[in-house]
């Protein structure tokens, strides 16, 4: 092919047909330019395709992780409500609102009420999309902003005044020692930490005849105040995870799904 083109060029020059030669030269240059532009276009298309595919992978990772967190959250909220119910039972006892008192349930209630449960969202997928720079390629500005807010370090405690909440739990835990036998609180939390069954926890709590001085507890005004503060904090926690957190996660999942559909 090169030999043929060279031959045509020489023939034009030999015949002193400069005009045709110049036209031929311009045409040859145009062909080269078109070829280069075509090659650049193909390369850009490939790069854009890779970028788009990379973003799709990152968004899919986010979606999978959020769905998994939502599943964990369901279990967490169930446990949170169970602990909250114990606290409510203890409140009803302290304020003399129970017709029949279940001592076993009451024993569990005083210790369960002091449990501070927290939920940690998985941030691996968000870190990946941020570090890779793919987050900048998300066209939905609202999604980028919501992701930044959702994966910030703000927890439910920080949302509802972290220092007040922590203080209420620590003060409650410190104060119930006034009504319990030595070592009972440690036995309960060790059983909880080891994921013991209710029967095993109950056994840990019944090593002595008198575990709690219920009469003194019921007549202690400071205990009632501390109990009310802990229960208010837990109520805020239930509201946050069951409503605010779930709503934010659901909205983000919907926007991610929309981005994935646009990319398909």
mmCIF file of C-alpha atoms in Angstrom:
data_model
loop_
_atom_site.group_PDB
_atom_site.id
_atom_site.type_symbol
_atom_site.label_atom_id
_atom_site.label_comp_id
_atom_site.label_asym_id
_atom_site.label_seq_id
_atom_site.Cartn_x
_atom_site.Cartn_y
_atom_site.Cartn_z
ATOM 1 C CA UNK A 1 0.000 0.000 0.000
ATOM 2 C CA UNK A 2 2.804 2.384 0.872
ATOM 3 C CA UNK A 3 4.549 1.524 -2.402
ATOM 4 C CA UNK A 4 1.387 2.310 -4.389
ATOM 5 C CA UNK A 5 0.918 5.682 -2.693
ATOM 6 C CA UNK A 6 4.587 6.546 -3.281
ATOM 7 C CA UNK A 7 4.225 5.624 -6.955
ATOM 8 C CA UNK A 8 1.175 7.878 -7.396
ATOM 9 C CA UNK A 9 3.047 10.753 -5.799
ATOM 10 C CA UNK A 10 6.050 10.311 -8.118
ATOM 11 C CA UNK A 11 3.829 10.125 -11.205
ATOM 12 C CA UNK A 12 2.150 13.413 -10.332
ATOM 13 C CA UNK A 13 5.488 15.134 -9.813
ATOM 14 C CA UNK A 14 6.999 13.693 -13.023
ATOM 15 C CA UNK A 15 4.048 15.013 -15.027
ATOM 16 C CA UNK A 16 4.498 18.474 -13.445
ATOM 17 C CA UNK A 17 0.892 18.298 -12.258
ATOM 18 C CA UNK A 18 1.507 20.355 -9.127
ATOM 19 C CA UNK A 19 -2.160 21.223 -8.600
ATOM 20 C CA UNK A 20 -3.253 17.594 -8.548
ATOM 21 C CA UNK A 21 -0.302 16.743 -6.368
ATOM 22 C CA UNK A 22 -1.269 19.379 -3.809
ATOM 23 C CA UNK A 23 -4.858 18.147 -3.835
ATOM 24 C CA UNK A 24 -3.591 14.641 -3.319
ATOM 25 C CA UNK A 25 -1.311 15.769 -0.473
ATOM 26 C CA UNK A 26 -4.123 17.602 1.262
ATOM 27 C CA UNK A 27 -6.346 14.559 0.903
ATOM 28 C CA UNK A 28 -3.643 12.369 2.361
ATOM 29 C CA UNK A 29 -3.237 14.716 5.326
ATOM 30 C CA UNK A 30 -6.992 14.752 5.889
ATOM 31 C CA UNK A 31 -7.043 10.966 5.907
ATOM 32 C CA UNK A 32 -4.270 10.904 8.515
ATOM 33 C CA UNK A 33 -6.076 13.505 10.674
ATOM 34 C CA UNK A 34 -9.373 11.614 10.404
ATOM 35 C CA UNK A 35 -7.577 8.412 11.392
ATOM 36 C CA UNK A 36 -6.019 10.084 14.425
ATOM 37 C CA UNK A 37 -9.328 11.620 15.508
ATOM 38 C CA UNK A 38 -11.037 8.277 15.095
ATOM 39 C CA UNK A 39 -8.383 6.558 17.211
ATOM 40 C CA UNK A 40 -8.710 9.261 19.918
ATOM 41 C CA UNK A 41 -12.482 8.890 19.844
ATOM 42 C CA UNK A 42 -12.222 5.121 20.284
ATOM 43 C CA UNK A 43 -9.761 5.576 23.154
ATOM 44 C CA UNK A 44 -11.984 8.151 24.879
ATOM 45 C CA UNK A 45 -14.966 5.869 24.507
ATOM 46 C CA UNK A 46 -13.029 3.024 26.094
ATOM 47 C CA UNK A 47 -11.877 5.250 28.964
ATOM 48 C CA UNK A 48 -15.399 6.551 29.545
ATOM 49 C CA UNK A 49 -16.705 3.003 29.501
ATOM 50 C CA UNK A 50 -14.125 1.948 32.088
ATOM 51 C CA UNK A 51 -14.958 4.953 34.259
ATOM 52 C CA UNK A 52 -18.661 4.262 33.994
ATOM 53 C CA UNK A 53 -18.151 0.591 34.786
ATOM 54 C CA UNK A 54 -15.979 1.533 37.799
ATOM 55 C CA UNK A 55 -18.657 3.832 39.169
ATOM 56 C CA UNK A 56 -21.298 1.156 38.634
ATOM 57 C CA UNK A 57 -19.235 -1.324 40.654
ATOM 58 C CA UNK A 58 -18.794 1.191 43.496
ATOM 59 C CA UNK A 59 -22.488 2.049 43.566
ATOM 60 C CA UNK A 60 -23.388 -1.631 43.587
ATOM 61 C CA UNK A 61 -21.040 -2.137 46.541
ATOM 62 C CA UNK A 62 -22.764 0.717 48.380
ATOM 63 C CA UNK A 63 -26.174 -0.740 47.643
ATOM 64 C CA UNK A 64 -25.168 -4.217 48.851
ATOM 65 C CA UNK A 65 -23.625 -2.823 52.023
ATOM 66 C CA UNK A 66 -26.630 -0.623 52.827
ATOM 67 C CA UNK A 67 -29.010 -3.538 52.355
ATOM 68 C CA UNK A 68 -26.886 -5.663 54.690
ATOM 69 C CA UNK A 69 -26.818 -2.859 57.278
ATOM 70 C CA UNK A 70 -30.596 -2.517 57.056
ATOM 71 C CA UNK A 71 -30.912 -6.209 57.817
ATOM 72 C CA UNK A 72 -28.624 -5.846 60.841
ATOM 73 C CA UNK A 73 -30.552 -2.757 61.891
ATOM 74 C CA UNK A 74 -33.790 -4.729 62.044
ATOM 75 C CA UNK A 75 -32.252 -7.096 64.595
ATOM 76 C CA UNK A 76 -30.700 -4.195 66.489
ATOM 77 C CA UNK A 77 -34.000 -2.301 66.788
ATOM 78 C CA UNK A 78 -35.740 -5.449 68.059
ATOM 79 C CA UNK A 79 -33.115 -5.805 70.801
ATOM 80 C CA UNK A 80 -33.261 -2.072 71.538
ATOM 81 C CA UNK A 81 -37.032 -2.216 72.004
ATOM 82 C CA UNK A 82 -36.665 -5.257 74.257
ATOM 83 C CA UNK A 83 -34.266 -3.352 76.508
ATOM 84 C CA UNK A 84 -36.547 -0.316 76.384
ATOM 85 C CA UNK A 85 -39.471 -2.491 77.503
ATOM 86 C CA UNK A 86 -37.445 -3.613 80.522
ATOM 87 C CA UNK A 87 -36.781 0.021 81.368
ATOM 88 C CA UNK A 88 -40.470 0.827 81.061
ATOM 89 C CA UNK A 89 -41.311 -2.060 83.389
ATOM 90 C CA UNK A 90 -38.825 -0.730 85.947
ATOM 91 C CA UNK A 91 -40.312 2.758 85.610
ATOM 92 C CA UNK A 92 -43.789 1.401 86.190
ATOM 93 C CA UNK A 93 -42.529 -0.383 89.333
ATOM 94 C CA UNK A 94 -40.669 2.663 90.638
ATOM 95 C CA UNK A 95 -43.745 4.848 90.163
ATOM 96 C CA UNK A 96 -46.005 2.201 91.739
ATOM 97 C CA UNK A 97 -47.978 1.533 88.550
ATOM 98 C CA UNK A 98 -47.792 -2.286 88.533
ATOM 99 C CA UNK A 99 -50.672 -4.368 89.855
ATOM 100 C CA UNK A 100 -48.615 -7.572 89.890
ATOM 101 C CA UNK A 101 -44.832 -7.558 90.230
ATOM 102 C CA UNK A 102 -42.739 -10.173 88.424
ATOM 103 C CA UNK A 103 -39.545 -10.247 90.509
ATOM 104 C CA UNK A 104 -37.564 -12.214 87.911
ATOM 105 C CA UNK A 105 -38.488 -9.704 85.209
ATOM 106 C CA UNK A 106 -37.756 -6.864 87.623
ATOM 107 C CA UNK A 107 -34.290 -8.248 88.352
ATOM 108 C CA UNK A 108 -33.556 -8.381 84.634
ATOM 109 C CA UNK A 109 -35.016 -4.910 84.169
ATOM 110 C CA UNK A 110 -32.722 -3.089 86.573
ATOM 111 C CA UNK A 111 -29.636 -4.421 84.797
ATOM 112 C CA UNK A 112 -30.937 -4.301 81.221
ATOM 113 C CA UNK A 113 -31.878 -0.653 81.675
ATOM 114 C CA UNK A 114 -28.212 0.194 82.085
ATOM 115 C CA UNK A 115 -27.239 -1.357 78.739
ATOM 116 C CA UNK A 116 -26.073 1.278 76.255
ATOM 117 C CA UNK A 117 -26.622 -0.260 72.819
ATOM 118 C CA UNK A 118 -25.112 1.307 69.718
ATOM 119 C CA UNK A 119 -25.206 0.492 66.025
ATOM 120 C CA UNK A 120 -22.150 0.922 63.802
ATOM 121 C CA UNK A 121 -22.797 1.224 60.089
ATOM 122 C CA UNK A 122 -20.351 -0.405 57.669
ATOM 123 C CA UNK A 123 -18.331 2.282 55.878
ATOM 124 C CA UNK A 124 -16.107 0.112 53.664
ATOM 125 C CA UNK A 125 -17.967 0.754 50.391
ATOM 126 C CA UNK A 126 -18.207 4.498 51.046
ATOM 127 C CA UNK A 127 -14.484 4.690 51.786
ATOM 128 C CA UNK A 128 -13.764 2.815 48.548
ATOM 129 C CA UNK A 129 -15.862 5.128 46.371
ATOM 130 C CA UNK A 130 -14.308 8.165 48.075
ATOM 131 C CA UNK A 131 -10.677 7.043 47.889
ATOM 132 C CA UNK A 132 -11.041 5.943 44.249
ATOM 133 C CA UNK A 133 -12.466 9.348 43.306
ATOM 134 C CA UNK A 134 -15.508 7.712 41.717
ATOM 135 C CA UNK A 135 -17.791 9.686 44.009
ATOM 136 C CA UNK A 136 -16.965 12.812 41.977
ATOM 137 C CA UNK A 137 -18.490 11.149 38.928
ATOM 138 C CA UNK A 138 -21.920 10.771 40.526
ATOM 139 C CA UNK A 139 -24.186 13.104 38.590
ATOM 140 C CA UNK A 140 -26.782 13.390 41.357
ATOM 141 C CA UNK A 141 -25.573 16.195 43.649
ATOM 142 C CA UNK A 142 -28.214 15.364 46.277
ATOM 143 C CA UNK A 143 -26.937 11.781 46.449
ATOM 144 C CA UNK A 144 -23.350 12.920 47.006
ATOM 145 C CA UNK A 145 -24.440 15.265 49.793
ATOM 146 C CA UNK A 146 -26.670 12.677 51.450
ATOM 147 C CA UNK A 147 -23.874 10.099 51.351
ATOM 148 C CA UNK A 148 -21.468 12.550 52.994
ATOM 149 C CA UNK A 149 -23.979 13.315 55.755
ATOM 150 C CA UNK A 150 -25.010 9.691 56.247
ATOM 151 C CA UNK A 151 -21.452 8.396 56.580
ATOM 152 C CA UNK A 152 -20.179 11.236 58.746
ATOM 153 C CA UNK A 153 -19.132 10.392 62.305
ATOM 154 C CA UNK A 154 -22.394 11.710 63.752
ATOM 155 C CA UNK A 155 -24.077 8.982 65.771
ATOM 156 C CA UNK A 156 -27.466 8.997 67.440
ATOM 157 C CA UNK A 157 -25.764 10.061 70.666
ATOM 158 C CA UNK A 158 -24.134 13.075 69.021
ATOM 159 C CA UNK A 159 -27.424 13.903 67.337
ATOM 160 C CA UNK A 160 -29.184 13.975 70.692
ATOM 161 C CA UNK A 161 -26.431 15.622 72.762
ATOM 162 C CA UNK A 162 -23.764 13.015 73.393
ATOM 163 C CA UNK A 163 -22.518 14.331 76.741
ATOM 164 C CA UNK A 164 -25.992 14.355 78.331
ATOM 165 C CA UNK A 165 -26.786 10.820 77.190
ATOM 166 C CA UNK A 166 -23.483 9.289 78.302
ATOM 167 C CA UNK A 167 -23.715 11.055 81.645
ATOM 168 C CA UNK A 168 -27.223 9.689 82.253
ATOM 169 C CA UNK A 169 -26.125 6.087 81.621
ATOM 170 C CA UNK A 170 -22.940 6.320 83.675
ATOM 171 C CA UNK A 171 -24.752 7.960 86.590
ATOM 172 C CA UNK A 172 -27.478 5.325 86.488
ATOM 173 C CA UNK A 173 -24.941 2.473 86.504
ATOM 174 C CA UNK A 174 -23.049 4.077 89.381
ATOM 175 C CA UNK A 175 -26.194 4.631 91.395
ATOM 176 C CA UNK A 176 -27.801 1.182 91.218
ATOM 177 C CA UNK A 177 -24.876 -0.220 93.222
ATOM 178 C CA UNK A 178 -26.628 1.405 96.177
ATOM 179 C CA UNK A 179 -29.422 -1.181 95.890
ATOM 180 C CA UNK A 180 -27.605 -4.312 94.652
ATOM 181 C CA UNK A 181 -25.308 -6.869 96.202
ATOM 182 C CA UNK A 182 -21.584 -6.668 95.325
ATOM 183 C CA UNK A 183 -20.617 -8.490 92.144
ATOM 184 C CA UNK A 184 -24.170 -8.923 90.853
ATOM 185 C CA UNK A 185 -23.853 -6.176 88.244
ATOM 186 C CA UNK A 186 -20.582 -7.611 86.954
ATOM 187 C CA UNK A 187 -22.104 -11.105 86.750
ATOM 188 C CA UNK A 188 -25.001 -9.820 84.689
ATOM 189 C CA UNK A 189 -22.906 -7.876 82.201
ATOM 190 C CA UNK A 190 -20.445 -10.736 81.845
ATOM 191 C CA UNK A 191 -23.351 -13.065 81.023
ATOM 192 C CA UNK A 192 -24.657 -10.506 78.505
ATOM 193 C CA UNK A 193 -21.211 -10.101 76.942
ATOM 194 C CA UNK A 194 -20.824 -13.874 76.627
ATOM 195 C CA UNK A 195 -24.254 -14.030 74.920
ATOM 196 C CA UNK A 196 -25.673 -16.322 77.562
ATOM 197 C CA UNK A 197 -29.288 -17.480 77.416
ATOM 198 C CA UNK A 198 -31.973 -15.923 79.631
ATOM 199 C CA UNK A 199 -31.804 -18.934 81.944
ATOM 200 C CA UNK A 200 -28.032 -18.613 82.288
ATOM 201 C CA UNK A 201 -28.355 -14.887 82.941
ATOM 202 C CA UNK A 202 -31.025 -15.535 85.562
ATOM 203 C CA UNK A 203 -28.734 -18.062 87.236
ATOM 204 C CA UNK A 204 -25.986 -15.445 87.327
ATOM 205 C CA UNK A 205 -28.384 -13.050 89.032
ATOM 206 C CA UNK A 206 -29.673 -15.438 91.685
ATOM 207 C CA UNK A 207 -26.469 -16.443 93.405
ATOM 208 C CA UNK A 208 -27.684 -14.741 96.605
ATOM 209 C CA UNK A 209 -31.069 -14.535 98.266
ATOM 210 C CA UNK A 210 -31.454 -10.760 98.215
ATOM 211 C CA UNK A 211 -30.180 -9.196 95.005
ATOM 212 C CA UNK A 212 -31.891 -5.825 95.132
ATOM 213 C CA UNK A 213 -33.280 -3.712 97.925
ATOM 214 C CA UNK A 214 -36.520 -2.990 96.094
ATOM 215 C CA UNK A 215 -38.126 -1.065 98.934
ATOM 216 C CA UNK A 216 -35.264 1.435 99.152
ATOM 217 C CA UNK A 217 -35.104 1.734 95.357
ATOM 218 C CA UNK A 218 -38.820 2.428 95.097
ATOM 219 C CA UNK A 219 -38.615 5.232 97.639
ATOM 220 C CA UNK A 220 -35.469 6.832 96.221
ATOM 221 C CA UNK A 221 -36.341 10.016 94.306
ATOM 222 C CA UNK A 222 -32.877 10.355 92.741
ATOM 223 C CA UNK A 223 -33.080 6.854 91.279
ATOM 224 C CA UNK A 224 -36.394 7.710 89.643
ATOM 225 C CA UNK A 225 -34.884 10.822 88.071
ATOM 226 C CA UNK A 226 -31.868 8.890 86.743
ATOM 227 C CA UNK A 227 -34.150 6.133 85.439
ATOM 228 C CA UNK A 228 -36.343 8.658 83.639
ATOM 229 C CA UNK A 229 -33.289 10.273 82.024
ATOM 230 C CA UNK A 230 -31.982 6.926 80.764
ATOM 231 C CA UNK A 231 -35.375 5.991 79.372
ATOM 232 C CA UNK A 232 -35.705 9.342 77.609
ATOM 233 C CA UNK A 233 -32.298 8.803 76.017
ATOM 234 C CA UNK A 234 -33.305 5.326 74.891
ATOM 235 C CA UNK A 235 -36.579 6.648 73.484
ATOM 236 C CA UNK A 236 -34.580 9.130 71.387
ATOM 237 C CA UNK A 237 -32.362 6.266 70.282
ATOM 238 C CA UNK A 238 -35.334 4.141 69.176
ATOM 239 C CA UNK A 239 -36.817 7.085 67.266
ATOM 240 C CA UNK A 240 -33.484 7.837 65.579
ATOM 241 C CA UNK A 241 -32.791 4.304 64.356
ATOM 242 C CA UNK A 242 -36.358 3.319 63.580
ATOM 243 C CA UNK A 243 -37.271 6.554 61.778
ATOM 244 C CA UNK A 244 -34.431 8.982 60.937
ATOM 245 C CA UNK A 245 -31.718 6.442 60.150
ATOM 246 C CA UNK A 246 -34.030 4.106 58.251
ATOM 247 C CA UNK A 247 -35.534 6.997 56.253
ATOM 248 C CA UNK A 248 -32.094 8.305 55.244
ATOM 249 C CA UNK A 249 -30.891 4.827 54.259
ATOM 250 C CA UNK A 250 -34.047 4.178 52.215
ATOM 251 C CA UNK A 251 -33.723 7.500 50.343
ATOM 252 C CA UNK A 252 -30.066 6.842 49.550
ATOM 253 C CA UNK A 253 -30.848 3.337 48.303
ATOM 254 C CA UNK A 254 -33.529 4.741 45.984
ATOM 255 C CA UNK A 255 -31.103 7.314 44.528
ATOM 256 C CA UNK A 256 -28.382 4.692 44.077
ATOM 257 C CA UNK A 257 -30.855 2.446 42.277
ATOM 258 C CA UNK A 258 -31.752 5.344 39.991
ATOM 259 C CA UNK A 259 -28.069 5.972 39.200
ATOM 260 C CA UNK A 260 -27.553 2.288 38.412
ATOM 261 C CA UNK A 261 -30.540 2.260 36.073
ATOM 262 C CA UNK A 262 -29.198 5.308 34.218
ATOM 263 C CA UNK A 263 -25.839 3.581 33.831
ATOM 264 C CA UNK A 264 -27.219 0.322 32.484
#
